[in-house]
mmCIF file of C-alpha atoms in Angstrom:
data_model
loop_
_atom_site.group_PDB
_atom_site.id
_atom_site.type_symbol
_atom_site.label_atom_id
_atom_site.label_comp_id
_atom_site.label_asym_id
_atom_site.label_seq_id
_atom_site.Cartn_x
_atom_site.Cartn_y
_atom_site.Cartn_z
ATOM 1 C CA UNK V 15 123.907 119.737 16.893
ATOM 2 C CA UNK V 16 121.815 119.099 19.604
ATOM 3 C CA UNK V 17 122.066 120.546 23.416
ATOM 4 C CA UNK V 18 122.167 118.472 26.667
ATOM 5 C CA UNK V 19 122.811 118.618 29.976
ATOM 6 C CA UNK V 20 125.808 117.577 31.796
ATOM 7 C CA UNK V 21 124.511 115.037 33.589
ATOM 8 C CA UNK V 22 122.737 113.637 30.447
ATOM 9 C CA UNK V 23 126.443 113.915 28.906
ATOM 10 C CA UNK V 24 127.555 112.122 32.119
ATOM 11 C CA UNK V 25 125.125 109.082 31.811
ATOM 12 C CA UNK V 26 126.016 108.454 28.064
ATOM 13 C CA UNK V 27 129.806 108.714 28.535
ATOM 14 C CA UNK V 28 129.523 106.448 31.726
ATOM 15 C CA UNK V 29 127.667 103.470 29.213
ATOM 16 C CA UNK V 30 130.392 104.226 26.959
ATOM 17 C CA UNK V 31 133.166 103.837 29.434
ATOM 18 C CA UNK V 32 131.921 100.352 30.420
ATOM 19 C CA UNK V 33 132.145 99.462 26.664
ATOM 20 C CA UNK V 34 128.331 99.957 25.800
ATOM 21 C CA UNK V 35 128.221 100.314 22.243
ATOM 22 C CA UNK V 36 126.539 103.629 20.711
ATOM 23 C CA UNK V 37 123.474 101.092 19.106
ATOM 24 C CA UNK V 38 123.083 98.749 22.164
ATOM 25 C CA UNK V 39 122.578 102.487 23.970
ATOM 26 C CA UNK V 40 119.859 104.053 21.436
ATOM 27 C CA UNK V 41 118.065 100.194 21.123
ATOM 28 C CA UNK V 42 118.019 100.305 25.278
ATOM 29 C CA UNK V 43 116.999 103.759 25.764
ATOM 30 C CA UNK V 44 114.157 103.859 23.198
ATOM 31 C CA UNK V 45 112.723 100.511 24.712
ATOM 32 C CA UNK V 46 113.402 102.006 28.019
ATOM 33 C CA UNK V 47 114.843 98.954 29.031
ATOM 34 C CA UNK V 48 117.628 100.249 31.319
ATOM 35 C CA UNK V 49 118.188 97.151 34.200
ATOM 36 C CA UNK V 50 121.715 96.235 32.237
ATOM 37 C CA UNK V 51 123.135 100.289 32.215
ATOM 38 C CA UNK V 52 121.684 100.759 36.226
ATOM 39 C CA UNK V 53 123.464 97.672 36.989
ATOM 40 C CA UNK V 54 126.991 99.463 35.365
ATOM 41 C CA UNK V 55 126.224 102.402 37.508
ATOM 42 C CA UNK V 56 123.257 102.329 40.146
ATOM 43 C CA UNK V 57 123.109 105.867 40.916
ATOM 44 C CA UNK V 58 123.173 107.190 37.347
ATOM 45 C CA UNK V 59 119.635 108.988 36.131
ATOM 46 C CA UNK V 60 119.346 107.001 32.478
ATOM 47 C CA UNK V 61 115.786 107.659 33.096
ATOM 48 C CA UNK V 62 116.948 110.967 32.043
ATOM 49 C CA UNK V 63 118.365 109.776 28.776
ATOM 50 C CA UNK V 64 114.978 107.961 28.343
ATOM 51 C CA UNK V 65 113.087 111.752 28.621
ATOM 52 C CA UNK V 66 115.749 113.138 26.428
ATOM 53 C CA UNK V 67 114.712 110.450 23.707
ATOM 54 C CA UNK V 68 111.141 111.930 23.871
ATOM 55 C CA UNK V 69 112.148 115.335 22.969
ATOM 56 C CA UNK V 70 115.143 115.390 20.530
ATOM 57 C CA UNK V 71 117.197 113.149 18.358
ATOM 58 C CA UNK V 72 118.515 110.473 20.456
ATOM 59 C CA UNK V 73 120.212 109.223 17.709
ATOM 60 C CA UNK V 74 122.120 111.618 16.107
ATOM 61 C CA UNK V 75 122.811 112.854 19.982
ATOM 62 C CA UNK V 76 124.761 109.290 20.165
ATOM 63 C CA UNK V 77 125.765 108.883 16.892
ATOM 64 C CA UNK V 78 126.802 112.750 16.221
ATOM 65 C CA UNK V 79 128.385 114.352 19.379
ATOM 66 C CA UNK V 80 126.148 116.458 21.204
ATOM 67 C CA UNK V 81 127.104 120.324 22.689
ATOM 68 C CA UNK V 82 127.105 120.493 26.490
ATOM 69 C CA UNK V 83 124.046 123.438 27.401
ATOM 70 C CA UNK V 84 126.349 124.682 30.561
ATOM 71 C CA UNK V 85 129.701 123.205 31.496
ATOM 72 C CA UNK V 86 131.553 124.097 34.099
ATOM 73 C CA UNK V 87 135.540 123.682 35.063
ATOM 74 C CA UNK V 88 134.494 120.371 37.164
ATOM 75 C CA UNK V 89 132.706 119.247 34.289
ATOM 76 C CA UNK V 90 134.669 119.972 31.614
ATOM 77 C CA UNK V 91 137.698 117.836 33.471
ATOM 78 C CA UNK V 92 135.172 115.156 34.104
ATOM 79 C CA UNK V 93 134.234 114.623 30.463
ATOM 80 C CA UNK V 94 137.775 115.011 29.298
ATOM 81 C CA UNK V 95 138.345 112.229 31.735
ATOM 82 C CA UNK V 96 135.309 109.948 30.430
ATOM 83 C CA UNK V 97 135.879 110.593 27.560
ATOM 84 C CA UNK V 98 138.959 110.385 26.253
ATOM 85 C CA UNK V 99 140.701 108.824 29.128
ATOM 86 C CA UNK V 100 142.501 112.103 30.004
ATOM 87 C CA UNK V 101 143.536 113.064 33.240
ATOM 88 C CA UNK V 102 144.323 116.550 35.100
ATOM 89 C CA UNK V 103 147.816 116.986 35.855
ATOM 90 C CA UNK V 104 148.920 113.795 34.449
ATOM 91 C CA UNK V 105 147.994 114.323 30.606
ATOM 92 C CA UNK V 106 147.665 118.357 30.557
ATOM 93 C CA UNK V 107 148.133 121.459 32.899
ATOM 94 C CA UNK V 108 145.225 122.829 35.124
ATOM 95 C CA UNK V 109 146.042 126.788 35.633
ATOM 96 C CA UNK V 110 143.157 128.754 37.122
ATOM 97 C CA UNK V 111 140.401 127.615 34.709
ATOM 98 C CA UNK V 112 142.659 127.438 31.616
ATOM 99 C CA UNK V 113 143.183 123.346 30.977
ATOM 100 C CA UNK V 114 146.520 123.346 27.822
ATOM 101 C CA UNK V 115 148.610 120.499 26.829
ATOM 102 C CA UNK V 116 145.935 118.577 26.157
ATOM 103 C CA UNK V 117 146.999 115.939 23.493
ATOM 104 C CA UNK V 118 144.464 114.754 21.242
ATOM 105 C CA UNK V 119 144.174 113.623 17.641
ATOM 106 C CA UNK V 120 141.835 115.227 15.254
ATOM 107 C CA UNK V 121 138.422 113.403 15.810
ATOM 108 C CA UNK V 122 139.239 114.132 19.276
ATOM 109 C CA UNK V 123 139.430 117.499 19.291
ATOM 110 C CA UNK V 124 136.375 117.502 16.950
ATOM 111 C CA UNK V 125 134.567 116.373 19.699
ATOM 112 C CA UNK V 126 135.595 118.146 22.580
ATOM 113 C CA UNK V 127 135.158 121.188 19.858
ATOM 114 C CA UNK V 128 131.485 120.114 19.803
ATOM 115 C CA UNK V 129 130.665 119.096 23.420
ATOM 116 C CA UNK V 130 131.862 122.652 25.165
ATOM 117 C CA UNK V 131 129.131 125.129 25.503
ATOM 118 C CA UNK V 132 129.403 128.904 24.673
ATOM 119 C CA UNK V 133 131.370 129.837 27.777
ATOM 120 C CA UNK V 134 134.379 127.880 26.565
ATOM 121 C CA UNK V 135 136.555 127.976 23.817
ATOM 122 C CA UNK V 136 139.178 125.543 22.132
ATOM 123 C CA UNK V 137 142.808 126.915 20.966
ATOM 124 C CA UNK V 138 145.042 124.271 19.230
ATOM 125 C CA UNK V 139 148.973 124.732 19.325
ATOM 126 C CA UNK V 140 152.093 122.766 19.180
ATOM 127 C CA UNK V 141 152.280 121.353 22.510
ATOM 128 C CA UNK V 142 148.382 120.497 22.572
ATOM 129 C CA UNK V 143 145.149 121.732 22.597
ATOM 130 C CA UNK V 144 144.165 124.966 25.500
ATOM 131 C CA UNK V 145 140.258 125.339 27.078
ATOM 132 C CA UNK V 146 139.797 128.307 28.978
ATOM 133 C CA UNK V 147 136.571 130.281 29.286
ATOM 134 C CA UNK V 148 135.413 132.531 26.505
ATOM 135 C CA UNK V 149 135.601 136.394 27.219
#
């Protein structure tokens, strides 16, 4: 699985969000055509995705999951809420920098799973799924 940065994560969640499809994001990106994802966010780097393109699998980045290469607490919570529509203290417990009672279904937590780098790790239990950072 390949590594990227957060903000690389950001930029393809964002297109995502705004119900960009995973092939109408690779077709863009490799043709570097990127007018239709600055006008769904303006300040977003998809330049960035465009580099990214260059020097890994784009494709299986989209298509696959990815694995964040640092992610920190803000992060993490930021993706969760891109993502999967998740929100802090609303759909699970925030508790230092332990996130629990996260609910997600299997594919879900396959992908969160994937996306957190090495300084995280992923517990599932009965009342949902815990992050907290790896000792």
């Amino acid at each position: 699985m390949e590594s990227i940065t957060l903000m690389e994560a950001y930029a393809i969640e964002t297109l995502r969000g705004n119900g960009i499809s995973n092939d109408k994001i690779i077709k863009n990106i490799k043709a570097n055509d990127l007018e239709e994802f600055k006008a769904v966010k303006e300040n977003m780097d998809f330049d960035a995705l465009v580099e990214l393109d260059k020097n890994a699998d784009f494709e299986s980045i989209v298509n696959d999951g990815y694995k964040v290469k640092f992610l920190t607490f803000n992060g993490l919570k930021n993706l969760i809420k891109m993502k999967f529509g998740k929100f802090a203290d609303e759909d699970y417990q925030v508790d230092e920098f332990v996130i629990s009672g996260l609910e997600l279904d299997e594919n879900q937590q396959k992908d969160l799973e994937n996306i957190l780098s090495a300084n995280w790790t992923l517990e599932s239990e009965a009342g949902g799924v815990t992050v907290k950072p790896a000792k």
